mmCIF file of C-alpha atoms and ligand atoms in Angstrom:
data_model
loop_
_atom_site.group_PDB
_atom_site.id
_atom_site.type_symbol
_atom_site.label_atom_id
_atom_site.label_comp_id
_atom_site.label_asym_id
_atom_site.label_seq_id
_atom_site.Cartn_x
_atom_site.Cartn_y
_atom_site.Cartn_z
ATOM 1 C CA MET A 1 -2.051 -15.223 16.730
ATOM 2 C CA THR A 2 -1.911 -12.882 13.812
ATOM 3 C CA GLU A 3 1.170 -10.539 13.038
ATOM 4 C CA LEU A 4 -1.086 -7.681 14.327
ATOM 5 C CA GLU A 5 -1.709 -9.333 17.631
ATOM 6 C CA ARG A 6 2.044 -10.373 18.098
ATOM 7 C CA THR A 7 3.016 -6.835 17.159
ATOM 8 C CA ALA A 8 0.788 -5.312 19.730
ATOM 9 C CA ALA A 9 2.031 -7.782 22.478
ATOM 10 C CA ALA A 10 5.510 -7.518 21.631
ATOM 11 C CA LEU A 11 5.323 -3.723 22.300
ATOM 12 C CA GLU A 12 3.230 -4.165 25.315
ATOM 13 C CA GLY A 13 5.831 -6.381 26.770
ATOM 14 C CA ALA A 14 8.840 -4.313 25.851
ATOM 15 C CA GLU A 15 10.751 -1.822 28.186
ATOM 16 C CA VAL A 16 13.148 -0.087 25.802
ATOM 17 C CA VAL A 17 12.088 0.451 22.291
ATOM 18 C CA GLY A 18 14.268 1.649 19.421
ATOM 19 C CA ILE A 19 11.963 2.812 16.527
ATOM 20 C CA ALA A 20 13.206 4.119 13.041
ATOM 21 C CA SER A 21 11.911 5.454 9.854
ATOM 22 C CA HIS A 22 13.799 4.665 6.476
ATOM 23 C CA VAL A 23 16.633 6.991 5.064
ATOM 24 C CA ASN A 24 15.438 9.867 3.324
ATOM 25 C CA PRO A 25 12.211 9.654 5.265
ATOM 26 C CA ASP A 26 8.763 10.950 4.015
ATOM 27 C CA GLY A 27 5.600 12.023 5.591
ATOM 28 C CA ASP A 28 4.330 8.358 6.210
ATOM 29 C CA SER A 29 7.535 7.202 8.003
ATOM 30 C CA VAL A 30 7.754 10.395 10.024
ATOM 31 C CA GLY A 31 4.302 10.342 11.002
ATOM 32 C CA ALA A 32 4.315 6.844 12.034
ATOM 33 C CA LEU A 33 7.697 7.230 13.985
ATOM 34 C CA LEU A 34 6.346 10.196 16.045
ATOM 35 C CA ALA A 35 2.974 8.787 16.747
ATOM 36 C CA LEU A 36 4.457 5.481 17.947
ATOM 37 C CA ALA A 37 7.074 7.220 20.063
ATOM 38 C CA MET A 38 4.374 9.203 21.818
ATOM 39 C CA VAL A 39 2.093 6.246 22.288
ATOM 40 C CA LEU A 40 4.902 4.293 23.709
ATOM 41 C CA THR A 41 6.119 6.969 25.889
ATOM 42 C CA GLY A 42 2.691 7.313 27.178
ATOM 43 C CA ALA A 43 2.547 3.720 27.980
ATOM 44 C CA GLY A 44 5.680 3.958 30.147
ATOM 45 C CA LYS A 45 8.308 2.593 27.979
ATOM 46 C CA ARG A 46 11.798 4.237 27.192
ATOM 47 C CA VAL A 47 11.543 5.089 23.580
ATOM 48 C CA LEU A 48 14.516 5.697 21.289
ATOM 49 C CA PRO A 49 13.020 7.270 18.160
ATOM 50 C CA CYS A 50 15.412 7.896 15.330
ATOM 51 C CA ILE A 51 15.676 8.849 11.799
ATOM 52 C CA PRO A 52 18.775 7.300 9.973
ATOM 53 C CA GLU A 53 21.186 9.511 7.976
ATOM 54 C CA PRO A 54 21.814 10.553 5.295
ATOM 55 C CA TRP A 55 18.903 12.911 4.845
ATOM 56 C CA LYS A 56 17.918 15.374 7.585
ATOM 57 C CA TYR A 57 14.341 15.718 8.852
ATOM 58 C CA PRO A 58 12.140 17.088 6.142
ATOM 59 C CA PRO A 59 11.242 20.905 7.226
ATOM 60 C CA GLN A 60 7.627 20.593 6.108
ATOM 61 C CA TYR A 61 7.174 18.077 8.997
ATOM 62 C CA ASP A 62 8.548 20.433 11.755
ATOM 63 C CA PHE A 63 5.076 21.294 12.948
ATOM 64 C CA LEU A 64 4.396 17.621 14.037
ATOM 65 C CA PRO A 65 3.778 16.936 17.628
ATOM 66 C CA GLY A 66 6.598 14.722 19.175
ATOM 67 C CA ARG A 67 9.340 15.984 16.837
ATOM 68 C CA GLU A 68 11.445 17.133 19.720
ATOM 69 C CA MET A 69 11.561 13.579 21.024
ATOM 70 C CA LEU A 70 13.944 12.236 18.056
ATOM 71 C CA ILE A 71 17.385 11.487 18.512
ATOM 72 C CA ALA A 72 20.319 11.289 16.235
ATOM 73 C CA PRO A 73 21.446 7.735 15.226
ATOM 74 C CA ASP A 74 24.729 8.206 17.071
ATOM 75 C CA GLU A 75 22.981 9.182 20.207
ATOM 76 C CA ILE A 76 21.307 5.754 20.610
ATOM 77 C CA GLY A 77 23.954 4.610 23.448
ATOM 78 C CA GLU A 78 21.972 1.467 25.085
ATOM 79 C CA GLN A 79 20.779 -1.593 23.159
ATOM 80 C CA PRO A 80 16.993 -1.645 22.862
ATOM 81 C CA GLY A 81 15.496 -5.011 23.478
ATOM 82 C CA LEU A 82 12.749 -4.350 20.770
ATOM 83 C CA PHE A 83 13.463 -2.426 17.569
ATOM 84 C CA ALA A 84 10.639 -1.410 15.232
ATOM 85 C CA ALA A 85 11.434 -0.626 11.615
ATOM 86 C CA LEU A 86 8.896 1.479 9.959
ATOM 87 C CA ASP A 87 8.015 1.880 6.217
ATOM 88 C CA CYS A 88 11.310 -0.092 5.470
ATOM 89 C CA SER A 89 11.036 -2.599 2.660
ATOM 90 C CA ASN A 90 14.282 -4.159 3.567
ATOM 91 C CA ILE A 91 16.800 -3.853 6.402
ATOM 92 C CA GLU A 92 19.237 -1.824 4.387
ATOM 93 C CA ARG A 93 16.634 1.009 4.422
ATOM 94 C CA LEU A 94 17.681 1.532 8.007
ATOM 95 C CA GLY A 95 21.202 2.826 7.143
ATOM 96 C CA PRO A 96 23.426 2.991 9.902
ATOM 97 C CA LEU A 97 20.708 1.792 12.459
ATOM 98 C CA ARG A 98 20.482 -1.526 11.077
ATOM 99 C CA LYS A 99 23.202 -2.975 13.608
ATOM 100 C CA LYS A 100 21.119 -1.947 16.498
ATOM 101 C CA ALA A 101 18.028 -3.401 14.916
ATOM 102 C CA GLU A 102 19.631 -6.764 14.197
ATOM 103 C CA ALA A 103 20.837 -6.754 17.767
ATOM 104 C CA ALA A 104 17.629 -6.347 19.287
ATOM 105 C CA GLU A 105 16.031 -9.352 21.004
ATOM 106 C CA THR A 106 12.895 -8.632 18.995
ATOM 107 C CA LEU A 107 12.835 -6.980 15.360
ATOM 108 C CA VAL A 108 9.263 -5.731 14.241
ATOM 109 C CA ASN A 109 8.913 -4.913 10.728
ATOM 110 C CA ILE A 110 5.849 -2.674 10.144
ATOM 111 C CA ASP A 111 5.582 -1.823 6.355
ATOM 112 C CA HIS A 112 3.168 -1.840 3.390
ATOM 113 C CA HIS A 113 5.698 -2.166 0.520
ATOM 114 C CA GLU A 114 4.820 -5.289 -1.688
ATOM 115 C CA ASP A 115 8.652 -6.060 -2.019
ATOM 116 C CA ASN A 116 9.205 -6.420 1.662
ATOM 117 C CA THR A 117 11.842 -8.870 2.480
ATOM 118 C CA MET A 118 10.274 -10.119 5.735
ATOM 119 C CA PHE A 119 13.445 -9.224 7.604
ATOM 120 C CA GLY A 120 11.769 -8.972 11.091
ATOM 121 C CA GLY A 121 10.958 -11.656 13.750
ATOM 122 C CA ILE A 122 7.560 -10.218 13.372
ATOM 123 C CA ASN A 123 6.433 -8.924 10.124
ATOM 124 C CA LEU A 124 3.393 -6.742 10.287
ATOM 125 C CA VAL A 125 3.479 -6.118 6.295
ATOM 126 C CA ASP A 126 0.241 -5.364 4.255
ATOM 127 C CA ALA A 127 0.661 -4.219 0.832
ATOM 128 C CA MET A 128 -2.982 -3.329 0.779
ATOM 129 C CA ALA A 129 -2.549 -0.795 3.560
ATOM 130 C CA SER A 130 -2.622 2.922 2.256
ATOM 131 C CA SER A 131 0.417 3.576 4.547
ATOM 132 C CA THR A 132 2.662 2.579 7.354
ATOM 133 C CA SER A 133 0.710 4.965 9.459
ATOM 134 C CA GLU A 134 -2.412 3.015 9.011
ATOM 135 C CA LEU A 135 -0.746 -0.037 10.219
ATOM 136 C CA VAL A 136 0.558 1.765 13.180
ATOM 137 C CA TYR A 137 -2.885 3.044 13.937
ATOM 138 C CA LYS A 138 -4.164 -0.513 13.931
ATOM 139 C CA VAL A 139 -1.519 -1.658 16.422
ATOM 140 C CA ILE A 140 -2.191 1.314 18.813
ATOM 141 C CA ARG A 141 -5.869 0.151 18.757
ATOM 142 C CA LYS A 142 -5.070 -3.494 19.208
ATOM 143 C CA ALA A 143 -3.021 -2.758 22.234
ATOM 144 C CA GLY A 144 -5.746 -0.495 23.386
ATOM 145 C CA TRP A 145 -3.660 2.695 23.838
ATOM 146 C CA PRO A 146 -5.252 6.109 23.736
ATOM 147 C CA VAL A 147 -5.002 7.896 20.434
ATOM 148 C CA SER A 148 -4.623 11.699 21.383
ATOM 149 C CA PRO A 149 -5.206 14.493 19.071
ATOM 150 C CA GLU A 150 -1.508 14.792 18.595
ATOM 151 C CA VAL A 151 -0.921 11.002 17.926
ATOM 152 C CA ALA A 152 -3.848 11.414 15.390
ATOM 153 C CA THR A 153 -2.251 14.446 13.731
ATOM 154 C CA CYS A 154 0.867 12.461 13.089
ATOM 155 C CA LEU A 155 -1.095 9.486 11.772
ATOM 156 C CA TYR A 156 -3.174 11.479 9.497
ATOM 157 C CA THR A 157 -0.138 13.228 7.941
ATOM 158 C CA GLY A 158 1.185 9.682 6.994
ATOM 159 C CA VAL A 159 -2.245 8.683 5.437
ATOM 160 C CA VAL A 160 -2.647 11.951 3.593
ATOM 161 C CA THR A 161 0.994 12.155 2.278
ATOM 162 C CA ASP A 162 1.212 8.473 1.238
ATOM 163 C CA THR A 163 -2.065 8.549 -0.738
ATOM 164 C CA GLY A 164 -1.214 12.061 -2.269
ATOM 165 C CA ARG A 165 -4.253 13.510 -0.389
ATOM 166 C CA PHE A 166 -6.547 10.538 -1.226
ATOM 167 C CA HIS A 167 -5.496 10.530 -4.818
ATOM 168 C CA HIS A 168 -3.358 7.702 -5.533
ATOM 169 C CA ARG A 169 -4.460 3.962 -6.194
ATOM 170 C CA ASN A 170 -3.699 2.889 -2.513
ATOM 171 C CA THR A 171 -6.777 4.821 -1.398
ATOM 172 C CA SER A 172 -9.597 2.591 -0.633
ATOM 173 C CA PRO A 173 -12.729 2.674 1.369
ATOM 174 C CA GLY A 174 -10.923 1.546 4.436
ATOM 175 C CA THR A 175 -8.473 4.410 3.896
ATOM 176 C CA PHE A 176 -11.532 6.909 4.523
ATOM 177 C CA VAL A 177 -12.695 4.897 7.608
ATOM 178 C CA ILE A 178 -9.152 5.382 9.213
ATOM 179 C CA ALA A 179 -9.111 9.155 8.095
ATOM 180 C CA HIS A 180 -12.581 9.496 9.739
ATOM 181 C CA GLU A 181 -11.437 7.971 12.845
ATOM 182 C CA LEU A 182 -8.340 10.019 13.088
ATOM 183 C CA ALA A 183 -10.420 13.237 12.442
ATOM 184 C CA ALA A 184 -12.798 12.068 15.125
ATOM 185 C CA ALA A 185 -9.717 11.468 17.559
ATOM 186 C CA GLY A 186 -8.851 15.231 16.964
ATOM 187 C CA ALA A 187 -6.222 15.223 14.184
ATOM 188 C CA ASP A 188 -5.630 18.744 12.985
ATOM 189 C CA LEU A 189 -6.678 18.234 9.630
ATOM 190 C CA PHE A 190 -6.188 21.831 8.231
ATOM 191 C CA ARG A 191 -2.786 22.252 9.787
ATOM 192 C CA VAL A 192 -1.545 19.184 8.234
ATOM 193 C CA VAL A 193 -2.601 20.139 4.587
ATOM 194 C CA SER A 194 -1.775 23.799 5.388
ATOM 195 C CA GLU A 195 1.736 22.843 6.586
ATOM 196 C CA VAL A 196 2.701 20.157 4.149
ATOM 197 C CA TYR A 197 0.960 21.553 0.914
ATOM 198 C CA ASP A 198 0.274 25.266 1.378
ATOM 199 C CA SER A 199 3.518 26.440 2.946
ATOM 200 C CA GLN A 200 6.355 25.983 0.726
ATOM 201 C CA SER A 201 9.537 27.826 1.130
ATOM 202 C CA LEU A 202 10.419 30.571 -1.355
ATOM 203 C CA SER A 203 13.494 28.744 -1.986
ATOM 204 C CA TYR A 204 11.727 25.495 -2.797
ATOM 205 C CA THR A 205 9.338 27.531 -4.988
ATOM 206 C CA ARG A 206 12.354 28.893 -7.224
ATOM 207 C CA LEU A 207 13.701 25.356 -7.291
ATOM 208 C CA LEU A 208 10.351 23.921 -8.461
ATOM 209 C CA GLY A 209 10.551 26.531 -11.209
ATOM 210 C CA ARG A 210 13.858 25.358 -12.389
ATOM 211 C CA ALA A 211 12.787 21.789 -12.419
ATOM 212 C CA LEU A 212 9.568 22.555 -14.243
ATOM 213 C CA GLN A 213 11.289 24.803 -16.801
ATOM 214 C CA ARG A 214 13.687 21.997 -17.802
ATOM 215 C CA VAL A 215 11.018 19.203 -18.002
ATOM 216 C CA GLU A 216 11.867 16.735 -21.118
ATOM 217 C CA VAL A 217 9.251 14.482 -22.587
ATOM 218 C CA MET A 218 10.035 11.418 -24.643
ATOM 219 C CA ALA A 219 6.864 10.695 -26.275
ATOM 220 C CA GLU A 220 7.632 7.209 -27.596
ATOM 221 C CA HIS A 221 8.136 6.113 -23.971
ATOM 222 C CA GLU A 222 5.374 8.141 -22.530
ATOM 223 C CA PHE A 223 8.186 9.238 -20.182
ATOM 224 C CA ALA A 224 8.706 12.840 -18.604
ATOM 225 C CA TYR A 225 11.708 13.745 -16.296
ATOM 226 C CA SER A 226 13.452 16.507 -14.841
ATOM 227 C CA TYR A 227 16.587 17.027 -12.592
ATOM 228 C CA ILE A 228 18.078 18.775 -9.742
ATOM 229 C CA THR A 229 21.640 19.504 -9.096
ATOM 230 C CA GLN A 230 23.618 20.414 -6.207
ATOM 231 C CA GLN A 231 24.179 23.833 -7.760
ATOM 232 C CA ASP A 232 20.432 24.287 -7.902
ATOM 233 C CA LEU A 233 20.336 23.742 -4.391
ATOM 234 C CA ALA A 234 23.126 26.178 -3.604
ATOM 235 C CA ASP A 235 21.662 28.820 -5.886
ATOM 236 C CA THR A 236 18.062 28.625 -4.504
ATOM 237 C CA GLY A 237 18.833 27.651 -0.855
ATOM 238 C CA ALA A 238 16.388 24.853 -1.081
ATOM 239 C CA THR A 239 17.115 21.336 0.373
ATOM 240 C CA LEU A 240 16.385 17.830 -1.088
ATOM 241 C CA PRO A 241 13.967 16.761 1.591
ATOM 242 C CA GLU A 242 11.594 19.413 0.413
ATOM 243 C CA THR A 243 11.339 17.960 -2.955
ATOM 244 C CA GLU A 244 9.142 15.005 -1.942
ATOM 245 C CA ASP A 245 6.058 16.177 -3.996
ATOM 246 C CA LEU A 246 7.916 17.626 -7.046
ATOM 247 C CA ILE A 247 7.719 14.461 -8.989
ATOM 248 C CA ASP A 248 3.810 14.707 -8.995
ATOM 249 C CA HIS A 249 3.957 17.620 -11.495
ATOM 250 C CA LEU A 250 6.053 15.526 -13.843
ATOM 251 C CA ARG A 251 3.606 12.611 -13.790
ATOM 252 C CA SER A 252 0.629 14.950 -14.376
ATOM 253 C CA VAL A 253 2.107 16.015 -17.847
ATOM 254 C CA ARG A 254 -0.593 14.783 -20.293
ATOM 255 C CA GLY A 255 0.516 11.732 -22.142
ATOM 256 C CA THR A 256 2.967 10.502 -19.370
ATOM 257 C CA ARG A 257 2.818 7.187 -17.901
ATOM 258 C CA VAL A 258 6.261 7.222 -16.351
ATOM 259 C CA ALA A 259 8.003 10.217 -14.582
ATOM 260 C CA ALA A 260 11.376 10.341 -13.190
ATOM 261 C CA LEU A 261 13.263 13.126 -11.015
ATOM 262 C CA PHE A 262 16.943 12.864 -10.969
ATOM 263 C CA LYS A 263 18.617 14.388 -7.811
ATOM 264 C CA GLU A 264 22.253 14.924 -7.734
ATOM 265 C CA LEU A 265 23.603 14.045 -4.016
ATOM 266 C CA PRO A 266 26.622 15.781 -2.535
ATOM 267 C CA THR A 267 28.539 12.458 -3.071
ATOM 268 C CA GLY A 268 27.932 12.769 -6.827
ATOM 269 C CA GLU A 269 25.616 9.819 -6.841
ATOM 270 C CA VAL A 270 22.012 10.491 -8.190
ATOM 271 C CA ARG A 271 18.832 9.632 -6.380
ATOM 272 C CA VAL A 272 16.215 8.532 -8.814
ATOM 273 C CA SER A 273 12.554 8.879 -7.935
ATOM 274 C CA LEU A 274 10.073 7.185 -10.199
ATOM 275 C CA ARG A 275 6.313 7.442 -10.400
ATOM 276 C CA SER A 276 3.954 5.981 -12.917
ATOM 277 C CA ARG A 277 0.214 5.494 -13.696
ATOM 278 C CA ASP A 278 -2.342 3.761 -15.875
ATOM 279 C CA GLY A 279 -0.869 0.300 -15.058
ATOM 280 C CA PHE A 280 2.526 0.825 -15.778
ATOM 281 C CA GLU A 281 4.875 -0.533 -12.954
ATOM 282 C CA VAL A 282 8.110 1.173 -11.889
ATOM 283 C CA GLY A 283 8.597 -0.859 -8.934
ATOM 284 C CA PRO A 284 10.539 -3.692 -11.016
ATOM 285 C CA ILE A 285 12.579 -1.133 -12.771
ATOM 286 C CA ALA A 286 13.655 0.421 -9.444
ATOM 287 C CA ARG A 287 14.507 -3.127 -8.109
ATOM 288 C CA SER A 288 16.675 -3.976 -11.210
ATOM 289 C CA MET A 289 18.664 -0.835 -10.351
ATOM 290 C CA GLY A 290 19.268 -1.895 -6.810
ATOM 291 C CA GLY A 291 16.485 0.061 -5.238
ATOM 292 C CA GLY A 292 12.713 -0.684 -4.652
ATOM 293 C CA GLY A 293 9.435 0.601 -3.665
ATOM 294 C CA HIS A 294 5.814 0.335 -4.786
ATOM 295 C CA ALA A 295 4.482 -0.624 -8.226
ATOM 296 C CA MET A 296 3.608 2.945 -9.028
ATOM 297 C CA ALA A 297 6.057 4.960 -6.766
ATOM 298 C CA ALA A 298 9.706 3.536 -6.325
ATOM 299 C CA GLY A 299 13.314 4.684 -6.220
ATOM 300 C CA TYR A 300 17.021 3.928 -6.386
ATOM 301 C CA THR A 301 20.347 5.419 -6.364
ATOM 302 C CA SER A 302 22.728 5.425 -9.317
ATOM 303 C CA ASP A 303 26.651 5.902 -9.513
ATOM 304 C CA SER A 304 26.467 7.801 -12.853
ATOM 305 C CA ASP A 305 25.999 11.599 -13.031
ATOM 306 C CA ILE A 306 22.652 13.064 -14.301
ATOM 307 C CA ALA A 307 23.109 12.430 -17.992
ATOM 308 C CA GLY A 308 24.251 8.995 -17.461
ATOM 309 C CA SER A 309 21.307 8.009 -15.181
ATOM 310 C CA VAL A 310 18.974 9.400 -17.580
ATOM 311 C CA ASN A 311 20.495 7.149 -20.250
ATOM 312 C CA GLU A 312 20.447 4.141 -18.004
ATOM 313 C CA LEU A 313 16.646 4.642 -17.298
ATOM 314 C CA VAL A 314 15.884 5.218 -21.031
ATOM 315 C CA GLU A 315 17.484 1.914 -21.886
ATOM 316 C CA LYS A 316 15.292 0.179 -19.180
ATOM 317 C CA LEU A 317 12.247 1.773 -20.685
ATOM 318 C CA ARG A 318 13.167 0.667 -24.157
ATOM 319 C CA ASP A 319 13.792 -2.970 -22.881
ATOM 320 C CA ARG A 320 10.289 -2.821 -21.422
ATOM 321 C CA ARG A 321 8.766 -1.861 -24.770
ATOM 322 C CA GLY A 322 10.656 -4.869 -26.315
HETATM 323 P P1 LIG B 401 11.001 8.402 -3.343
HETATM 324 O O1 LIG B 401 10.738 8.544 -4.769
HETATM 325 O O2 LIG B 401 9.795 9.234 -2.591
HETATM 326 O O3 LIG B 401 12.281 8.409 -2.601
HETATM 327 O O4 LIG B 401 10.570 6.939 -2.986
HETATM 328 C C1 LIG B 401 9.358 6.236 -3.490
HETATM 329 C C2 LIG B 401 8.910 5.097 -2.783
HETATM 330 O O5 LIG B 401 10.062 3.971 -3.114
HETATM 331 C C3 LIG B 401 9.001 5.011 -1.229
HETATM 332 O O6 LIG B 401 7.974 3.954 -1.007
HETATM 333 C C4 LIG B 401 10.196 4.469 -0.957
HETATM 334 O O7 LIG B 401 10.215 3.734 0.161
HETATM 335 C C5 LIG B 401 10.614 3.588 -1.925
HETATM 336 N N1 LIG B 401 12.014 3.677 -2.259
HETATM 337 C C6 LIG B 401 12.798 4.749 -2.680
HETATM 338 N N2 LIG B 401 14.177 4.427 -2.960
HETATM 339 C C7 LIG B 401 14.317 3.247 -2.408
HETATM 340 C C8 LIG B 401 15.553 2.285 -2.513
HETATM 341 O O8 LIG B 401 16.550 2.614 -2.760
HETATM 342 N N3 LIG B 401 15.114 0.979 -1.851
HETATM 343 C C9 LIG B 401 13.908 0.600 -1.797
HETATM 344 N N4 LIG B 401 13.798 -0.654 -1.306
HETATM 345 N N5 LIG B 401 12.913 1.208 -1.765
HETATM 346 C C10 LIG B 401 13.050 2.592 -2.244
HETATM 347 MN MN1 LIG B 402 4.795 4.619 3.069
#
């Protein structure tokens, strides 16, 4: 049996299913989570879909069908027999939901990160997949469950956001086949791009302005970076979950191969998002800082302040150049 068949069979046999995205969820983990929750509910299961703290649900995905099904981590009273972790490269990415996941009889790990630690009893992990949403789509098809327009919209959102609108290197011919099938199943293509990319709040627009205004470039490291403080969030009224795409503006500065966005958290720690291109790999840098991710999109959290985090990263870039 393949891991795809095992995953489909385990879900078909389950009665109570916990499902979770990773902490600080993005469009892929939210889309995959809501799609799987709707499909399993339709198949008669009791489903407990959850986003772990600390970050809240990103508002740009409020329009997604199934969003009302989500429950808070502390509302999962019962112990699900099966727990599915979506888009998590390791079990720490589940935050406070880790305990429920580990206590489940069957832990299913569905993910597309190359650094996945294979923490599940079943590991449907494919680093060639564009997104976790693509893998969830394959599971749904394998089990023979219907893909409603609502489910297709959620999965399409995952594919579109994780590929940066079919723009990043994880876009392959197979990605377009899946996009085609989701479109044919009734995914609301225009709503997805309109809500995710063409509906930013005024507060986020102002935050973006601040971040772009203060971009710094270190030409010797082909490095561009910027930062966001808690004060910026207070002044503009924007929230961190809205900033998912901000870093793409930094990577697109000509001459840049590595981009970083430093985001001050309420705890004083700094979340660092890394993106790269033209063969430069940021996954190993993020891992060496206790984080992880893909070769060209990764992240970690630093205990230093923003200036200290910038220095730490510059040291790493210096090491790499030798
Ligand atoms: P982002 O910069 O959007 O937060 O994250 C970029 C990519 O790196 C995503 O695929 C995300 O799952 C992964 N990532 C970000 N932070 C961490 C982390 O602390 N640990 C691990 N394992 N992966 C991370
Ligand atoms: Mn993903």
